[in-house]
JSON list of C-alpha atoms in Angstrom, two decimals:
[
{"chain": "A", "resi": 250, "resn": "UNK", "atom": "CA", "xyz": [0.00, 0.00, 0.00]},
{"chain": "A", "resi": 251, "resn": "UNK", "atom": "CA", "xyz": [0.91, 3.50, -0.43]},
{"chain": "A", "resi": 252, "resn": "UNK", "atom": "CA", "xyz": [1.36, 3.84, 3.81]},
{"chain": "A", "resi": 253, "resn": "UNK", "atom": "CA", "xyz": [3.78, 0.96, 3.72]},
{"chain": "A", "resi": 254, "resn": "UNK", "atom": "CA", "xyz": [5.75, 2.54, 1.29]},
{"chain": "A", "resi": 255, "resn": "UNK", "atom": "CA", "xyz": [6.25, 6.02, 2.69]},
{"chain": "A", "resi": 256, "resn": "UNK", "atom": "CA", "xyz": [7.32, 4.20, 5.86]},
{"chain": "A", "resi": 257, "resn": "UNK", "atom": "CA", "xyz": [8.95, 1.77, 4.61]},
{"chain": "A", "resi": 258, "resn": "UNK", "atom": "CA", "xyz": [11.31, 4.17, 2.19]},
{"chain": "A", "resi": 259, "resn": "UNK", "atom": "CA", "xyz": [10.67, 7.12, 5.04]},
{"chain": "A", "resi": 260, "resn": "UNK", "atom": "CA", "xyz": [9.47, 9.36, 1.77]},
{"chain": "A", "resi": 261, "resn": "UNK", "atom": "CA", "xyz": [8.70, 13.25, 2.84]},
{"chain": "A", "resi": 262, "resn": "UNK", "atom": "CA", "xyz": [4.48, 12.62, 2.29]},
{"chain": "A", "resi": 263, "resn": "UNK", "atom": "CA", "xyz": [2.91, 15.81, 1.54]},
{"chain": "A", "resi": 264, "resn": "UNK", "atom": "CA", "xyz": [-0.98, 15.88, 2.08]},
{"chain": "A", "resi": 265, "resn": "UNK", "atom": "CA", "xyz": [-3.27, 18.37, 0.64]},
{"chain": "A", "resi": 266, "resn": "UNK", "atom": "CA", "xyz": [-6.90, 16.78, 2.02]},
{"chain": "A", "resi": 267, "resn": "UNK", "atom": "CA", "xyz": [-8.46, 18.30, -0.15]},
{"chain": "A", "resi": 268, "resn": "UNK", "atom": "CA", "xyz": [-12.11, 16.65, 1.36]},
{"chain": "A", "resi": 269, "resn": "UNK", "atom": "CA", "xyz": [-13.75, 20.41, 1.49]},
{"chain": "A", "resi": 270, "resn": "UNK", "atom": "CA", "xyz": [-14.39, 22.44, -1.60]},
{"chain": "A", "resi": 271, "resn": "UNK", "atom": "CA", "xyz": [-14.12, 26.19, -0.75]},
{"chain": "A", "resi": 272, "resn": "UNK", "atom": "CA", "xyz": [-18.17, 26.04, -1.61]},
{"chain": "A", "resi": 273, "resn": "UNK", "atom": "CA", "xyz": [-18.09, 24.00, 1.77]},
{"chain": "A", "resi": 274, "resn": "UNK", "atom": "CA", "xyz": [-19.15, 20.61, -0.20]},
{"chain": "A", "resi": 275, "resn": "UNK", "atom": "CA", "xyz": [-17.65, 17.58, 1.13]},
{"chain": "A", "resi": 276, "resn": "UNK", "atom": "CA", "xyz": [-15.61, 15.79, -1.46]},
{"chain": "A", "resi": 277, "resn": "UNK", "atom": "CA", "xyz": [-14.86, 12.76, 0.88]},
{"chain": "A", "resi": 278, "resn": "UNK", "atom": "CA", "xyz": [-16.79, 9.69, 1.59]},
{"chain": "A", "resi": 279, "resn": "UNK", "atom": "CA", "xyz": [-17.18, 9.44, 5.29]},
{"chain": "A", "resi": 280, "resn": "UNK", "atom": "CA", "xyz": [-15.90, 5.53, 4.67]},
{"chain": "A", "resi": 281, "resn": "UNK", "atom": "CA", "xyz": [-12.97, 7.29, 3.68]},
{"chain": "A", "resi": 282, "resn": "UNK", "atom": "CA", "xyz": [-12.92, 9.58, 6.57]},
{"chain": "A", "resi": 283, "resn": "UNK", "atom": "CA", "xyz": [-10.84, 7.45, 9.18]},
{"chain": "A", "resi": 284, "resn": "UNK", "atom": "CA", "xyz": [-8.44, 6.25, 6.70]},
{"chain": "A", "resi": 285, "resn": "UNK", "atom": "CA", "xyz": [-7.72, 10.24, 5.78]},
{"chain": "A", "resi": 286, "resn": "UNK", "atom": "CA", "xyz": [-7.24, 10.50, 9.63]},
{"chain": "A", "resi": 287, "resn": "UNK", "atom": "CA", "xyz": [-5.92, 7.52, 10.99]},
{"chain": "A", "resi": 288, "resn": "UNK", "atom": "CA", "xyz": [-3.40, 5.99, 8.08]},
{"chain": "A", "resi": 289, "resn": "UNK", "atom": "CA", "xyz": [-2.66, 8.92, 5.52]},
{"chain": "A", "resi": 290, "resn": "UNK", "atom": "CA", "xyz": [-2.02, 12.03, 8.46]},
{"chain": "A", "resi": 291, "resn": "UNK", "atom": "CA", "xyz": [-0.17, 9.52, 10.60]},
{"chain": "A", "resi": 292, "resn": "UNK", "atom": "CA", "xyz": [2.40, 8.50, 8.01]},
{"chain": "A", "resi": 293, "resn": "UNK", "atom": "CA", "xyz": [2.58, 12.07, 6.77]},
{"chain": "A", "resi": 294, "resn": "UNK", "atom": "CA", "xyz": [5.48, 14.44, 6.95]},
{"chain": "A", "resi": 295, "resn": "UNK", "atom": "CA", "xyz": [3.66, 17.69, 6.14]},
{"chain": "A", "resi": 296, "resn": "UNK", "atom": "CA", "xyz": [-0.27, 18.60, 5.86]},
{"chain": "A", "resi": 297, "resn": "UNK", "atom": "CA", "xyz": [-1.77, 21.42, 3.80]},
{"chain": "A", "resi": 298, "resn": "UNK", "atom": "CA", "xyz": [-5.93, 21.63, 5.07]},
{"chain": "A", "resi": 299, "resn": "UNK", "atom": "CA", "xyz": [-7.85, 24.79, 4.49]},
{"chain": "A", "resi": 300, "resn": "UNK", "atom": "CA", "xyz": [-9.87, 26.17, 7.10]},
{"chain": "A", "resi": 301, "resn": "UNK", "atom": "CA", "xyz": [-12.77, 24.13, 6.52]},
{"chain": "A", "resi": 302, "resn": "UNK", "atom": "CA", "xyz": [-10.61, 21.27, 6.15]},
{"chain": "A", "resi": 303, "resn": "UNK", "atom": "CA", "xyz": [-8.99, 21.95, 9.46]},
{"chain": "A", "resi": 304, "resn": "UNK", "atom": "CA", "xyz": [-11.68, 22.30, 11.22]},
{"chain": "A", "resi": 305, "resn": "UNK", "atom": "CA", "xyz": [-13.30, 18.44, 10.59]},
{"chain": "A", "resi": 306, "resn": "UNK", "atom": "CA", "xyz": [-9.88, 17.44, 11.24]},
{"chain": "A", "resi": 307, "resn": "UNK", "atom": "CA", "xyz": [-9.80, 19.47, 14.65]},
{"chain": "A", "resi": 308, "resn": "UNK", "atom": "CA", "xyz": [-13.42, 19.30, 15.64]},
{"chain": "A", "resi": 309, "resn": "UNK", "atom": "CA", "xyz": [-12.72, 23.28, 16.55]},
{"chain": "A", "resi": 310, "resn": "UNK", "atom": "CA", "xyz": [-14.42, 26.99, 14.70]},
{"chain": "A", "resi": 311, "resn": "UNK", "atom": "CA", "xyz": [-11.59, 29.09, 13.11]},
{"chain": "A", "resi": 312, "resn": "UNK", "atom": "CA", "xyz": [-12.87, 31.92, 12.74]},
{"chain": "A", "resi": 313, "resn": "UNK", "atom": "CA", "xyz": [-9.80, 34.74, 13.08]},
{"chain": "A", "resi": 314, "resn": "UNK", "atom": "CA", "xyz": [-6.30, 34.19, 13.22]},
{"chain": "A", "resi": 315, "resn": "UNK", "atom": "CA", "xyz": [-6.13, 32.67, 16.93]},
{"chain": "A", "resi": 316, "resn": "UNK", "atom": "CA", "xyz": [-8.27, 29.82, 16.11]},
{"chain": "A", "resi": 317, "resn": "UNK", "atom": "CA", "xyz": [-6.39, 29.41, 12.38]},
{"chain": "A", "resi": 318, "resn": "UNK", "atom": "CA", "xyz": [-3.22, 28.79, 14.98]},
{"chain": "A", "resi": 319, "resn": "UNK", "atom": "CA", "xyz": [-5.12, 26.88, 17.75]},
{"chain": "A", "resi": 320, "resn": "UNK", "atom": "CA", "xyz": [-5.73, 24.29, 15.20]},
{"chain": "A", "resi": 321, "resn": "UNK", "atom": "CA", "xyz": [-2.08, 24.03, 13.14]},
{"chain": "A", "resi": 322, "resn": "UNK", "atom": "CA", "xyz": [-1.01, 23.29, 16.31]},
{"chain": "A", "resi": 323, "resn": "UNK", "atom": "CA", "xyz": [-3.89, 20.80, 17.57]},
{"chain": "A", "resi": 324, "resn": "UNK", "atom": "CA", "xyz": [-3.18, 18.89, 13.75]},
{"chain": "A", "resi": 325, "resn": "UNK", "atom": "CA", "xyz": [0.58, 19.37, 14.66]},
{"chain": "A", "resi": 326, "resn": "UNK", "atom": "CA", "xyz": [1.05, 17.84, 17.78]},
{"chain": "A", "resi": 327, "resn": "UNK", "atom": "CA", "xyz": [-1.65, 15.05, 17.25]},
{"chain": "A", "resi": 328, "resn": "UNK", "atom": "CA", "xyz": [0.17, 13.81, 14.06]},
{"chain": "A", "resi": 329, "resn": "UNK", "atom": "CA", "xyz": [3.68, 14.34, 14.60]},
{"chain": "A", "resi": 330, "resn": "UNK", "atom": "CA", "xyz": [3.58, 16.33, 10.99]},
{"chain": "A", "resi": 331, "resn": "UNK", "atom": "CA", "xyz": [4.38, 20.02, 10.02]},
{"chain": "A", "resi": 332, "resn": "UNK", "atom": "CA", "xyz": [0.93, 21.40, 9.92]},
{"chain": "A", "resi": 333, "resn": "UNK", "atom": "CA", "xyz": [0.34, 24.56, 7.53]},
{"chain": "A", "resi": 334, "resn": "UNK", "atom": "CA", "xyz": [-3.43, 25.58, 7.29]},
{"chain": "A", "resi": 335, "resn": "UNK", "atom": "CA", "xyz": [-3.90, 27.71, 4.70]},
{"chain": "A", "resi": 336, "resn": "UNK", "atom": "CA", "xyz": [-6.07, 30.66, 5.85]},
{"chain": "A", "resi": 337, "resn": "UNK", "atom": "CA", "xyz": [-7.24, 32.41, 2.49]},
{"chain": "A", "resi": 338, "resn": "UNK", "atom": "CA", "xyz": [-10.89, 31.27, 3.51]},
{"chain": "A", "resi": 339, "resn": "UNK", "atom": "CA", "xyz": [-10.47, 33.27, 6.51]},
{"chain": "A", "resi": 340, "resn": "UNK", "atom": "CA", "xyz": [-11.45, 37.83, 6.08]},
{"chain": "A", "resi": 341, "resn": "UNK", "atom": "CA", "xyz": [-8.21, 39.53, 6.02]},
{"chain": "A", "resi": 342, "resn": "UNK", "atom": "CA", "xyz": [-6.82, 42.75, 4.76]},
{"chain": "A", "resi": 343, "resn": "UNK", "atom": "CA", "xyz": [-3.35, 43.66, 5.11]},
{"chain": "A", "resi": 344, "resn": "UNK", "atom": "CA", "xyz": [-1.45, 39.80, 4.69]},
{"chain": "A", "resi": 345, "resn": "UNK", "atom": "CA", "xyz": [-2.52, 36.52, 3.90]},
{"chain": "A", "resi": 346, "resn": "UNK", "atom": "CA", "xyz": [-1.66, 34.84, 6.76]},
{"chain": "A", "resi": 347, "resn": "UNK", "atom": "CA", "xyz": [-1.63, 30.86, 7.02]},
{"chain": "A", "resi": 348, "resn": "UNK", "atom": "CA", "xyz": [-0.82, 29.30, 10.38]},
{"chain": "A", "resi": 349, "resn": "UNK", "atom": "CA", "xyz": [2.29, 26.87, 10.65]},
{"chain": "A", "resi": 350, "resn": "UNK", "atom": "CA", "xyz": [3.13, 24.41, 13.55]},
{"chain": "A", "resi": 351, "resn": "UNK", "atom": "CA", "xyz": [5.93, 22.52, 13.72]},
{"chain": "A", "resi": 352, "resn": "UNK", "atom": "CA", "xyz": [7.42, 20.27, 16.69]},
{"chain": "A", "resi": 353, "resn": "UNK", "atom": "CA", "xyz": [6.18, 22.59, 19.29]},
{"chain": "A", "resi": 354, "resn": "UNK", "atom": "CA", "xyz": [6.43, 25.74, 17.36]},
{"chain": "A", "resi": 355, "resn": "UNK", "atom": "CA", "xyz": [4.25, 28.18, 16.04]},
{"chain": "A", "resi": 356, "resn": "UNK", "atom": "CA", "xyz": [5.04, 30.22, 12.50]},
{"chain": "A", "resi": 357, "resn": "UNK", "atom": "CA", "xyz": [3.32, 32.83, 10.30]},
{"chain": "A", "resi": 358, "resn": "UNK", "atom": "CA", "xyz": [3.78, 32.04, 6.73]},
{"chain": "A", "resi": 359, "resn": "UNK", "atom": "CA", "xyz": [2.41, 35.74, 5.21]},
{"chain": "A", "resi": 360, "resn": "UNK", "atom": "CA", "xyz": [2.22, 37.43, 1.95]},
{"chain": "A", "resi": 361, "resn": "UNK", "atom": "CA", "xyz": [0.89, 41.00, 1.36]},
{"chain": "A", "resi": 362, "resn": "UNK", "atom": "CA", "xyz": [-3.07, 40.51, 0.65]},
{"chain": "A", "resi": 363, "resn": "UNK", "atom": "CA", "xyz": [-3.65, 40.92, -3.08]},
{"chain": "A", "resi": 364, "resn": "UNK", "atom": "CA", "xyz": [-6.80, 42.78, -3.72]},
{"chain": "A", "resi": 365, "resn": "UNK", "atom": "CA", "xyz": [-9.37, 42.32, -6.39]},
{"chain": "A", "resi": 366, "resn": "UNK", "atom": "CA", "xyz": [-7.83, 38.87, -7.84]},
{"chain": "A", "resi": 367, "resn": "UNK", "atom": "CA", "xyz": [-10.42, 36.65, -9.75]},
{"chain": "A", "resi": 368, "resn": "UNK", "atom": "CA", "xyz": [-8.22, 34.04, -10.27]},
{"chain": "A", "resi": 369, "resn": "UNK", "atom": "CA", "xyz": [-7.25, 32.06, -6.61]},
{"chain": "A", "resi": 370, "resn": "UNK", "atom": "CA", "xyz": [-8.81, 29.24, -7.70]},
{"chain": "A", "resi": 371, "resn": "UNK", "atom": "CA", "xyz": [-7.01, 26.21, -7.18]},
{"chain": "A", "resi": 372, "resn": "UNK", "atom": "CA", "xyz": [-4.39, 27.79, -5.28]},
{"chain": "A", "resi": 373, "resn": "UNK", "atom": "CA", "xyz": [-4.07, 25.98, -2.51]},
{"chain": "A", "resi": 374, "resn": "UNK", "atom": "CA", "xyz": [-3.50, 22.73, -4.11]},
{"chain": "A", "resi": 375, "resn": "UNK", "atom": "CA", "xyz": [-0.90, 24.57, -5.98]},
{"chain": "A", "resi": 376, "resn": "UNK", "atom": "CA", "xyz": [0.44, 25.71, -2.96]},
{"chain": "A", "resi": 377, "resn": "UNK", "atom": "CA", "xyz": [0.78, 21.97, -1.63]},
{"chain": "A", "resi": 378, "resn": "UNK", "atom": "CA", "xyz": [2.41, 21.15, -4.98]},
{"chain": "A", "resi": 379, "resn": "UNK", "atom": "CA", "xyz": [5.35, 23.52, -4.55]},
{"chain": "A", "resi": 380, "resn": "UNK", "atom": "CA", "xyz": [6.28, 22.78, -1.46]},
{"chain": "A", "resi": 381, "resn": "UNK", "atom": "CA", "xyz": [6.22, 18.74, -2.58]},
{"chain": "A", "resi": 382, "resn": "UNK", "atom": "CA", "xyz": [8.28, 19.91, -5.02]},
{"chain": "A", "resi": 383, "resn": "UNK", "atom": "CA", "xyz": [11.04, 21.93, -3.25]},
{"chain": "A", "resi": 384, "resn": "UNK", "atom": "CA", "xyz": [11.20, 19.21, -0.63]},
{"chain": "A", "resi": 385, "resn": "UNK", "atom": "CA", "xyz": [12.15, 17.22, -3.42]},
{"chain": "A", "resi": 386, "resn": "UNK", "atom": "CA", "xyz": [14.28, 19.49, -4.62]},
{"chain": "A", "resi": 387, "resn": "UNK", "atom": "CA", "xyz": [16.20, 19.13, -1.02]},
{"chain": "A", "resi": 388, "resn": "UNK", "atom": "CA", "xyz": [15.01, 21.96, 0.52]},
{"chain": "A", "resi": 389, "resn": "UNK", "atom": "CA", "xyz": [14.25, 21.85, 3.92]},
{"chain": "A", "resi": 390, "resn": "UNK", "atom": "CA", "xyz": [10.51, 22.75, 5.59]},
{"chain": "A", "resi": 391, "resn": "UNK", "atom": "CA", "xyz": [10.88, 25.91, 5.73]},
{"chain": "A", "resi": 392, "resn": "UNK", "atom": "CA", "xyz": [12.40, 27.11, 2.77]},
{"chain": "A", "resi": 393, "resn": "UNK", "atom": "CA", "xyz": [10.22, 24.87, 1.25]},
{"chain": "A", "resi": 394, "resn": "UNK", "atom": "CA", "xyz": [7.20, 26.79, 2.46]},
{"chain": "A", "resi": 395, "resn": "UNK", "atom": "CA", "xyz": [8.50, 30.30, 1.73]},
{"chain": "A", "resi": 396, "resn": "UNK", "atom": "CA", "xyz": [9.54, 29.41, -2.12]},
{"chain": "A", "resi": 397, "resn": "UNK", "atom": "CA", "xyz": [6.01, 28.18, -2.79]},
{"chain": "A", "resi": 398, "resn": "UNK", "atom": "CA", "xyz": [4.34, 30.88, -0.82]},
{"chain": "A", "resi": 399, "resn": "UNK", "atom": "CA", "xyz": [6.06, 32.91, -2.70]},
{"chain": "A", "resi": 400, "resn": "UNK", "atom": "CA", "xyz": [5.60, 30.90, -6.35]},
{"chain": "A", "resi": 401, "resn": "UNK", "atom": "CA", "xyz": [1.70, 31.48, -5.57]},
{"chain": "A", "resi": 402, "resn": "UNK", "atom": "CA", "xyz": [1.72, 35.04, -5.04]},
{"chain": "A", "resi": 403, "resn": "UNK", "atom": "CA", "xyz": [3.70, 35.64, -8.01]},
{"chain": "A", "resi": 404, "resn": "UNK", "atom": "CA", "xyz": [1.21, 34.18, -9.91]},
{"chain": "A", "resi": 405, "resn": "UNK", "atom": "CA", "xyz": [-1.76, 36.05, -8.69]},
{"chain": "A", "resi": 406, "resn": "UNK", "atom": "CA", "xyz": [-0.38, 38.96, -8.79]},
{"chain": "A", "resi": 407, "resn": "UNK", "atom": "CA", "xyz": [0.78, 38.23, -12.34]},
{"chain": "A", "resi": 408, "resn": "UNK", "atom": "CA", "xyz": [-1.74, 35.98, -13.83]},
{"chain": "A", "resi": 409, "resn": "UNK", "atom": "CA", "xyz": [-2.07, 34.09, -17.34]},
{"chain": "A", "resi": 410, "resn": "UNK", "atom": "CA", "xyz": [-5.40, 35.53, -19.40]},
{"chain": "A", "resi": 411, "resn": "UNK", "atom": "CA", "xyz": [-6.03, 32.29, -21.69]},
{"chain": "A", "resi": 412, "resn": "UNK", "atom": "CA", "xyz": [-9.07, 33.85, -22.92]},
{"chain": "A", "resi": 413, "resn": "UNK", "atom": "CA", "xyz": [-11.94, 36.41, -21.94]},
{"chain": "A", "resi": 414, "resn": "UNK", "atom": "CA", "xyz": [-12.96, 35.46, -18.77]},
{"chain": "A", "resi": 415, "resn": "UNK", "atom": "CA", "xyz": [-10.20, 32.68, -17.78]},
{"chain": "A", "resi": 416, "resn": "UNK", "atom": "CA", "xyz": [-6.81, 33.25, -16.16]},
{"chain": "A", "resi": 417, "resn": "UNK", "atom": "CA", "xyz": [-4.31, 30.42, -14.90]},
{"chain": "A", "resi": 418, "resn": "UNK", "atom": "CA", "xyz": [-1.38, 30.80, -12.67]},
{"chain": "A", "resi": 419, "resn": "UNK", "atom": "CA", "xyz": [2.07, 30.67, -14.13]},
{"chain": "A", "resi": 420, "resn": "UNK", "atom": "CA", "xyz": [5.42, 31.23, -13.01]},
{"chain": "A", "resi": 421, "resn": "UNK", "atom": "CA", "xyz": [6.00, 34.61, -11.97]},
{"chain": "A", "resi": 422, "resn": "UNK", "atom": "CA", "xyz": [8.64, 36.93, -14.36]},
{"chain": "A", "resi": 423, "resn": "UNK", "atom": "CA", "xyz": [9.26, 39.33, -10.69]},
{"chain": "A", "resi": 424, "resn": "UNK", "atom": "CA", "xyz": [10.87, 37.67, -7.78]},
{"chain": "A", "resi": 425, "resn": "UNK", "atom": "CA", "xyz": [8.61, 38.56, -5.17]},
{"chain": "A", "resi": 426, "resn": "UNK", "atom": "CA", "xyz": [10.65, 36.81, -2.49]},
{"chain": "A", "resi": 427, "resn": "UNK", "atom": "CA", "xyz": [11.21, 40.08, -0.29]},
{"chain": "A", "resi": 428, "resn": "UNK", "atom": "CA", "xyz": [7.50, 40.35, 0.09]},
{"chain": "A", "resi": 429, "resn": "UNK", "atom": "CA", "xyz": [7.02, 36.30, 1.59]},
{"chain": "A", "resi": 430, "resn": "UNK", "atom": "CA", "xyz": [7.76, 36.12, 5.56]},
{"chain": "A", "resi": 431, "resn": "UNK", "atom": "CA", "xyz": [8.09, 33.12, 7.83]},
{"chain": "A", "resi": 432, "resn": "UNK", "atom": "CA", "xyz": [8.03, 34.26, 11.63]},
{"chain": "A", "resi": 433, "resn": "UNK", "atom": "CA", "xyz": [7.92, 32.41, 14.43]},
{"chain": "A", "resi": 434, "resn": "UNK", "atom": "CA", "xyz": [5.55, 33.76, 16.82]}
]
């Protein structure tokens, strides 16, 4: 099975449970439910939930940055993974801020908020891809995090137009690297 073989080879999993849609559907089978939980999370190395994802994992409301925190860390310390939920669900104006707990620690991953952007669909599973990718790559957690933070907010704020009323994300022409921040806090 796939578990076996992430322990078995100790491979760097990288989940993105994507089991919410941002329209608050649920794209999981609850039959599928404990395996998500139990098997995938517990042989994982880092986890990528949204705010609606986090909070079935967590059982808790996040509704403003305390809660977004309350539960990286709850997903954190109950798996023994690098938790980063994503909080672009969550109201915010000045940064888009996504919470990141990691053995013990809590982080702010943050990028300035862009405004009026029609194109953040998809995003987050993006988001999850980079960071896969860098950790491939040989990068470690966090500069992991902070290279595809950055990759996504490069390509909002410089988006693809593949017709009238479609754009796609695509890698960014400006390094917007100085604008990314991981803090602990």
């Amino acid at each position: 099975t796939l578990i076996a073989a992430v322990r078995k080879y100790n491979l760097k999993l990288v989940v993105d449970p994507v089991f919410a849609a941002t329209s608050g559907k649920e794209l999981l089978a609850d039959s599928a439910w404990d395996v998500l939980r139990d098997e995938l999370l517990t042989a994982s190395y880092l986890v990528t939930p949204n705010v609606p994802e986090a909070e079935r994992i967590t059982g808790i409301a996040i509704r403003n940055e305390k809660d977004l925190f309350k539960a990286a860390q709850i997903i954190s310390d109950t798996y023994k993974i690098i938790c980063v939920v994503k909080g672009g669900h969550l109201k915010q104006d000045k940064y888009a801020v996504d919470a990141v707990a990691c053995d013990g620690h809590l982080y702010q991953l943050r990028a300035p908020m862009l405004k009026n952007c029609r194109h953040t669909h998809g995003t987050g599973c993006t988001f999850s891809a980079a960071v896969c990718a860098n950790l491939a790559l040989g990068m470690e957690w966090d500069d992991a995090l902070l290279e595809a933070k950055t990759f996504v907010f490069g390509s909002i704020a410089e988006p693809v137009r593949l017709g009238e009323n479609t754009e796609v994300m695509y890698p960014p022409e400006t390094d917007y690297s100085e604008h990314i921040s991981l803090l602990e806090i």
